[in-house]
Short mmCIF file of C-alpha atoms in Angstrom, two decimals:
data_model
loop_
_atom_site.label_atom_id
_atom_site.label_comp_id
_atom_site.label_asym_id
_atom_site.label_seq_id
_atom_site.Cartn_x
_atom_site.Cartn_y
_atom_site.Cartn_z
CA UNK X 1 0.14 0.10 -0.11
CA UNK X 2 1.16 3.62 -0.95
CA UNK X 3 2.47 5.35 2.32
CA UNK X 4 0.35 8.40 1.05
CA UNK X 5 -2.82 6.36 0.97
CA UNK X 6 -2.14 4.60 4.11
CA UNK X 7 -1.54 8.20 5.77
CA UNK X 8 -4.72 9.37 4.63
CA UNK X 9 -6.55 6.48 5.93
CA UNK X 10 -4.95 6.75 9.27
CA UNK X 11 -5.77 10.50 9.79
CA UNK X 12 -9.13 10.33 8.23
CA UNK X 13 -10.36 8.02 11.25
CA UNK X 14 -7.91 10.05 13.67
CA UNK X 15 -9.75 13.34 12.81
CA UNK X 16 -13.19 11.94 12.89
CA UNK X 17 -12.51 10.59 16.37
CA UNK X 18 -10.98 13.70 17.46
CA UNK X 19 -13.98 15.53 16.67
CA UNK X 20 -16.22 13.12 18.39
CA UNK X 21 -13.85 13.29 21.53
CA UNK X 22 -13.79 17.10 21.57
CA UNK X 23 -17.67 16.75 21.66
CA UNK X 24 -17.39 14.52 24.57
CA UNK X 25 -14.84 16.82 26.26
CA UNK X 26 -17.51 19.78 26.33
CA UNK X 27 -20.18 17.24 27.00
CA UNK X 28 -18.27 16.62 30.46
CA UNK X 29 -19.14 20.43 31.55
CA UNK X 30 -22.55 20.49 29.85
CA UNK X 31 -23.70 17.17 31.85
CA UNK X 32 -22.32 18.98 34.80
CA UNK X 33 -24.25 21.93 34.18
CA UNK X 34 -27.60 20.04 33.56
CA UNK X 35 -26.89 17.87 36.63
CA UNK X 36 -25.37 19.95 39.31
CA UNK X 37 -27.54 21.73 42.01
CA UNK X 38 -28.79 25.21 41.06
CA UNK X 39 -26.16 27.95 41.59
CA UNK X 40 -23.07 25.70 41.06
CA UNK X 41 -20.71 27.52 38.93
CA UNK X 42 -18.88 25.51 36.25
CA UNK X 43 -15.20 25.75 35.11
CA UNK X 44 -14.57 25.93 31.46
CA UNK X 45 -10.70 26.78 31.45
CA UNK X 46 -9.76 23.21 32.41
CA UNK X 47 -11.14 22.16 28.98
CA UNK X 48 -8.59 24.44 27.19
CA UNK X 49 -5.90 23.45 29.73
CA UNK X 50 -6.07 20.02 28.90
CA UNK X 51 -5.81 20.58 25.08
CA UNK X 52 -2.65 22.48 25.84
CA UNK X 53 -3.72 25.49 23.70
CA UNK X 54 -4.54 27.88 26.50
CA UNK X 55 -2.00 30.67 25.32
CA UNK X 56 -3.76 30.63 21.99
CA UNK X 57 -7.11 30.76 23.58
CA UNK X 58 -6.18 33.58 25.86
CA UNK X 59 -4.81 35.47 22.98
CA UNK X 60 -7.89 35.09 20.82
CA UNK X 61 -10.67 35.03 23.43
CA UNK X 62 -9.46 36.04 26.78
CA UNK X 63 -11.96 34.93 29.33
CA UNK X 64 -12.84 31.28 29.37
CA UNK X 65 -16.78 31.62 29.40
CA UNK X 66 -18.83 28.73 28.42
CA UNK X 67 -19.73 30.72 24.82
CA UNK X 68 -15.92 31.41 24.23
CA UNK X 69 -14.72 27.83 25.00
CA UNK X 70 -17.26 26.14 23.00
CA UNK X 71 -16.80 28.61 20.04
CA UNK X 72 -13.03 27.68 20.23
CA UNK X 73 -13.34 23.92 20.44
CA UNK X 74 -16.26 23.59 18.20
CA UNK X 75 -16.76 26.05 15.45
CA UNK X 76 -13.50 28.13 15.32
CA UNK X 77 -11.87 27.43 11.61
CA UNK X 78 -8.61 29.15 12.58
CA UNK X 79 -8.13 26.77 15.37
CA UNK X 80 -6.69 23.36 13.94
CA UNK X 81 -8.26 21.03 16.72
CA UNK X 82 -11.88 22.46 16.53
CA UNK X 83 -14.62 20.10 15.82
CA UNK X 84 -15.17 21.87 12.46
CA UNK X 85 -11.37 22.08 11.45
CA UNK X 86 -10.89 18.15 12.45
CA UNK X 87 -13.90 17.51 10.09
CA UNK X 88 -12.69 19.53 7.02
CA UNK X 89 -9.42 17.75 7.48
CA UNK X 90 -11.18 14.43 7.50
CA UNK X 91 -13.27 15.43 4.56
CA UNK X 92 -10.00 16.45 2.88
CA UNK X 93 -8.18 13.05 3.43
CA UNK X 94 -11.39 11.09 2.47
CA UNK X 95 -11.44 13.11 -0.90
CA UNK X 96 -7.84 12.33 -1.71
CA UNK X 97 -8.38 8.56 -1.43
CA UNK X 98 -11.97 8.21 -2.72
CA UNK X 99 -10.98 5.29 -5.14
CA UNK X 100 -9.81 3.40 -1.86
CA UNK X 101 -12.67 3.81 0.57
CA UNK X 102 -16.41 2.99 -0.13
CA UNK X 103 -18.82 5.65 -1.50
CA UNK X 104 -20.75 5.37 1.81
CA UNK X 105 -17.74 6.24 3.79
CA UNK X 106 -17.26 9.48 1.49
CA UNK X 107 -21.04 10.31 2.04
CA UNK X 108 -20.99 9.92 5.59
CA UNK X 109 -17.78 12.10 6.21
CA UNK X 110 -19.13 14.69 3.89
CA UNK X 111 -22.57 14.73 5.67
CA UNK X 112 -20.86 14.89 9.11
CA UNK X 113 -18.74 17.81 7.97
CA UNK X 114 -21.72 19.73 6.34
CA UNK X 115 -23.93 19.13 9.66
CA UNK X 116 -21.23 20.76 11.79
CA UNK X 117 -20.47 23.57 9.19
CA UNK X 118 -24.22 24.45 9.09
CA UNK X 119 -24.83 24.39 12.82
CA UNK X 120 -25.79 27.73 14.86
CA UNK X 121 -22.87 28.45 17.21
CA UNK X 122 -25.43 30.67 19.32
CA UNK X 123 -28.06 28.06 20.31
CA UNK X 124 -28.76 27.38 24.03
CA UNK X 125 -26.70 25.18 26.16
CA UNK X 126 -29.32 22.34 26.19
CA UNK X 127 -29.73 22.45 22.34
CA UNK X 128 -25.99 22.23 22.24
CA UNK X 129 -26.11 19.28 24.38
CA UNK X 130 -28.07 17.79 21.74
CA UNK X 131 -25.84 18.94 18.92
CA UNK X 132 -22.89 17.19 20.63
CA UNK X 133 -24.91 13.90 20.81
CA UNK X 134 -25.40 14.49 17.16
CA UNK X 135 -21.77 14.68 16.78
CA UNK X 136 -20.84 11.55 18.73
CA UNK X 137 -23.61 9.65 16.69
CA UNK X 138 -22.23 10.92 13.47
CA UNK X 139 -18.82 9.60 14.46
CA UNK X 140 -20.19 6.30 15.42
CA UNK X 141 -21.89 6.03 12.07
CA UNK X 142 -18.87 6.87 10.27
CA UNK X 143 -17.04 3.89 12.17
CA UNK X 144 -19.88 1.40 11.59
CA UNK X 145 -20.05 2.43 7.80
CA UNK X 146 -16.25 1.71 7.58
CA UNK X 147 -16.51 -1.58 9.37
CA UNK X 148 -19.35 -2.96 7.08
CA UNK X 149 -18.38 -1.45 3.80
CA UNK X 150 -14.59 -1.49 3.66
CA UNK X 151 -12.52 -4.68 3.33
CA UNK X 152 -10.70 -5.45 6.41
CA UNK X 153 -7.15 -5.21 4.73
CA UNK X 154 -3.93 -3.16 5.36
CA UNK X 155 -5.93 0.31 4.68
CA UNK X 156 -8.79 -0.66 7.44
CA UNK X 157 -6.16 -1.68 9.88
CA UNK X 158 -4.41 1.67 9.63
CA UNK X 159 -7.82 3.14 10.20
CA UNK X 160 -8.53 1.29 13.20
CA UNK X 161 -5.08 2.14 14.60
CA UNK X 162 -5.43 6.00 13.96
CA UNK X 163 -9.00 5.74 15.64
CA UNK X 164 -7.95 3.81 18.65
CA UNK X 165 -4.72 5.70 19.23
CA UNK X 166 -6.65 8.92 19.18
CA UNK X 167 -9.22 7.53 21.47
CA UNK X 168 -6.59 6.77 24.03
CA UNK X 169 -5.16 9.91 23.90
CA UNK X 170 -8.71 11.67 24.46
CA UNK X 171 -9.52 9.48 27.35
CA UNK X 172 -6.74 10.54 29.29
CA UNK X 173 -7.35 14.26 28.66
CA UNK X 174 -11.22 13.75 29.46
CA UNK X 175 -9.98 12.20 33.13
CA UNK X 176 -7.38 15.02 33.30
CA UNK X 177 -10.53 17.46 32.98
CA UNK X 178 -11.89 16.10 36.18
CA UNK X 179 -8.37 16.54 38.02
CA UNK X 180 -8.33 20.24 36.75
CA UNK X 181 -12.08 20.93 38.06
CA UNK X 182 -11.22 19.50 41.25
CA UNK X 183 -8.02 21.51 41.93
CA UNK X 184 -9.76 24.73 43.40
CA UNK X 185 -12.34 22.69 45.49
CA UNK X 186 -10.56 19.94 47.23
CA UNK X 187 -13.19 20.22 50.05
CA UNK X 188 -15.68 18.73 47.73
CA UNK X 189 -14.11 15.32 47.37
CA UNK X 190 -16.36 12.64 48.62
CA UNK X 191 -19.47 14.96 48.44
CA UNK X 192 -22.54 14.50 46.45
CA UNK X 193 -21.09 17.03 44.14
CA UNK X 194 -17.97 14.99 43.69
CA UNK X 195 -20.14 11.88 42.88
CA UNK X 196 -22.04 13.95 40.27
CA UNK X 197 -18.78 15.02 38.61
CA UNK X 198 -17.73 11.23 38.30
CA UNK X 199 -20.95 10.18 36.82
CA UNK X 200 -20.85 13.19 34.39
CA UNK X 201 -17.35 12.02 33.44
CA UNK X 202 -18.38 8.21 32.80
CA UNK X 203 -21.43 9.61 30.74
CA UNK X 204 -19.21 11.84 28.66
CA UNK X 205 -17.12 8.61 27.87
CA UNK X 206 -20.24 6.87 27.11
CA UNK X 207 -19.20 4.46 29.96
CA UNK X 208 -21.81 5.06 32.79
CA UNK X 209 -24.03 1.86 32.25
CA UNK X 210 -21.16 -0.30 31.59
CA UNK X 211 -19.36 0.86 34.57
CA UNK X 212 -22.41 -0.09 36.74
CA UNK X 213 -22.59 -3.37 35.44
CA UNK X 214 -19.25 -4.09 37.16
CA UNK X 215 -19.12 -1.63 39.88
CA UNK X 216 -22.12 -0.94 42.44
CA UNK X 217 -20.57 2.15 43.84
CA UNK X 218 -19.35 5.32 42.09
CA UNK X 219 -15.75 5.77 43.45
CA UNK X 220 -12.88 7.74 41.88
CA UNK X 221 -10.46 4.76 41.75
CA UNK X 222 -13.44 2.61 40.51
CA UNK X 223 -13.89 5.09 37.65
CA UNK X 224 -10.30 5.64 36.84
CA UNK X 225 -9.37 1.86 36.99
CA UNK X 226 -12.35 1.13 34.62
CA UNK X 227 -11.39 3.90 31.94
CA UNK X 228 -7.72 3.22 32.06
CA UNK X 229 -7.35 -0.49 32.67
CA UNK X 230 -10.49 -2.49 31.54
CA UNK X 231 -9.84 -5.06 29.13
CA UNK X 232 -13.17 -5.31 27.36
CA UNK X 233 -14.52 -1.75 27.46
CA UNK X 234 -14.20 -0.15 24.10
CA UNK X 235 -13.37 3.10 25.29
CA UNK X 236 -10.53 2.09 27.98
CA UNK X 237 -6.97 3.07 27.24
CA UNK X 238 -6.10 -0.54 27.80
CA UNK X 239 -8.53 -1.90 25.35
CA UNK X 240 -7.54 0.87 22.68
CA UNK X 241 -3.92 -0.33 23.16
CA UNK X 242 -4.70 -3.82 22.71
CA UNK X 243 -6.72 -3.43 19.62
CA UNK X 244 -4.20 -0.82 18.04
CA UNK X 245 -1.26 -3.43 18.63
CA UNK X 246 -3.34 -6.04 16.95
CA UNK X 247 -3.90 -3.77 13.92
CA UNK X 248 -0.47 -3.03 13.85
CA UNK X 249 0.69 -6.74 13.80
CA UNK X 250 -1.71 -7.45 11.14
CA UNK X 251 -0.17 -4.65 8.99
CA UNK X 252 3.44 -5.62 9.46
CA UNK X 253 2.65 -9.39 9.71
CA UNK X 254 5.03 -9.47 12.79
CA UNK X 255 4.07 -12.23 15.23
CA UNK X 256 2.50 -11.10 18.43
CA UNK X 257 4.69 -10.57 21.35
CA UNK X 258 7.64 -9.71 18.98
CA UNK X 259 8.67 -6.43 17.22
CA UNK X 260 10.70 -5.46 14.16
CA UNK X 261 10.47 -1.76 13.99
CA UNK X 262 10.44 1.28 16.36
CA UNK X 263 6.42 1.69 16.02
CA UNK X 264 5.79 -2.04 17.10
CA UNK X 265 8.35 -1.32 20.09
CA UNK X 266 6.88 1.58 21.40
CA UNK X 267 3.16 0.51 21.18
CA UNK X 268 3.92 -3.03 22.54
CA UNK X 269 5.99 -1.58 25.39
CA UNK X 270 3.35 0.77 26.47
CA UNK X 271 0.48 -1.84 26.26
CA UNK X 272 2.63 -4.22 28.33
CA UNK X 273 2.99 -1.55 30.93
CA UNK X 274 -0.64 -1.23 31.28
CA UNK X 275 -1.22 -4.97 31.48
CA UNK X 276 0.81 -5.27 34.60
CA UNK X 277 -0.20 -1.79 36.05
CA UNK X 278 -2.49 -1.81 39.15
CA UNK X 279 -4.95 1.05 40.12
CA UNK X 280 -2.92 1.49 43.36
CA UNK X 281 0.16 2.12 41.52
CA UNK X 282 -1.62 4.79 39.43
CA UNK X 283 -2.94 6.62 42.39
CA UNK X 284 0.50 6.42 44.33
CA UNK X 285 2.05 8.12 41.36
CA UNK X 286 -0.62 10.77 41.12
CA UNK X 287 -3.40 10.54 38.49
CA UNK X 288 -2.26 13.84 36.68
CA UNK X 289 1.19 12.93 36.90
CA UNK X 290 0.36 9.29 35.10
CA UNK X 291 -1.99 10.75 32.81
CA UNK X 292 0.59 13.52 31.60
CA UNK X 293 3.30 10.66 31.28
CA UNK X 294 0.81 8.41 29.30
CA UNK X 295 0.19 11.52 26.83
CA UNK X 296 3.64 11.87 26.47
CA UNK X 297 4.20 8.03 25.71
CA UNK X 298 1.14 8.04 23.36
CA UNK X 299 2.71 10.94 21.35
CA UNK X 300 5.75 9.03 21.25
CA UNK X 301 3.90 5.91 19.56
CA UNK X 302 2.53 8.32 17.06
CA UNK X 303 5.71 9.56 16.15
CA UNK X 304 7.37 6.20 15.57
CA UNK X 305 4.42 5.08 13.50
CA UNK X 306 4.72 8.31 11.37
CA UNK X 307 8.59 7.72 10.85
CA UNK X 308 7.94 4.04 10.15
CA UNK X 309 5.17 4.03 7.81
CA UNK X 310 4.51 7.64 6.51
CA UNK X 311 7.49 9.77 6.43
CA UNK X 312 8.94 9.89 2.85
CA UNK X 313 12.78 9.47 2.59
CA UNK X 314 14.43 11.44 -0.10
CA UNK X 315 16.18 9.22 -2.67
CA UNK X 316 19.78 9.75 -3.03
#
């Protein structure tokens, strides 16, 4: 497969997944607004902090109000990681490989982009909650259409790997939002408000019902363990890494448990670390510190995959 084609499929799925996860990101706070007791103020700056783009936001928007943060993360064409920008890039990648992907995939990513492009940025917060639900469903529909209409070959596996690595990264950031929201109000730990926040976080990751099936009580350690270490829940970080590694080995033909290139080594090493990690070790290290380290390692995996498969070496 041409590296150009592989790169486009990989980024097509990453951008669609990124758009969905930014919607989940904002949904953390919208769910909290809808569920919290009257008079509870919500913080919006943590959402921007966890993107790493707070200086850019401050320069362009100033105060981190609900309206400003939602505009920046959702509709801002000049911000490369807004939902609208991600879908525009996904559409461009899809257009460049229309002969490789199915017509249904093209139609869905095009419809998804147009839905967001034509949305009203000034709608009410409750209407925005519905809008972000539609964004998530449109992403699910794209993933389902891809699985049902594209041959599960090398290209499909590049797409799987892109989607799952993006998801793992954004789940770390969704968990980090909770950390930053909690910082100014440690007195709320263990209170009803604290539990409401953890429930909102689970709902934002579409994890609430699945969590309750294996845990009866909402506890911080239980939620963190489920979203990081669960082997079977498709939005847990461990699940994403397991399936990403499987897709990578399908592409290379390297037997599981071994590696031949730096991408396989970086991904296999990170996946095996999570296999033997306990929730107590994560808490002992500090959740924020652990998540920050995990994001750095996930970036490292992405860089190694780029160098191995997509970077074009000049011919001498």
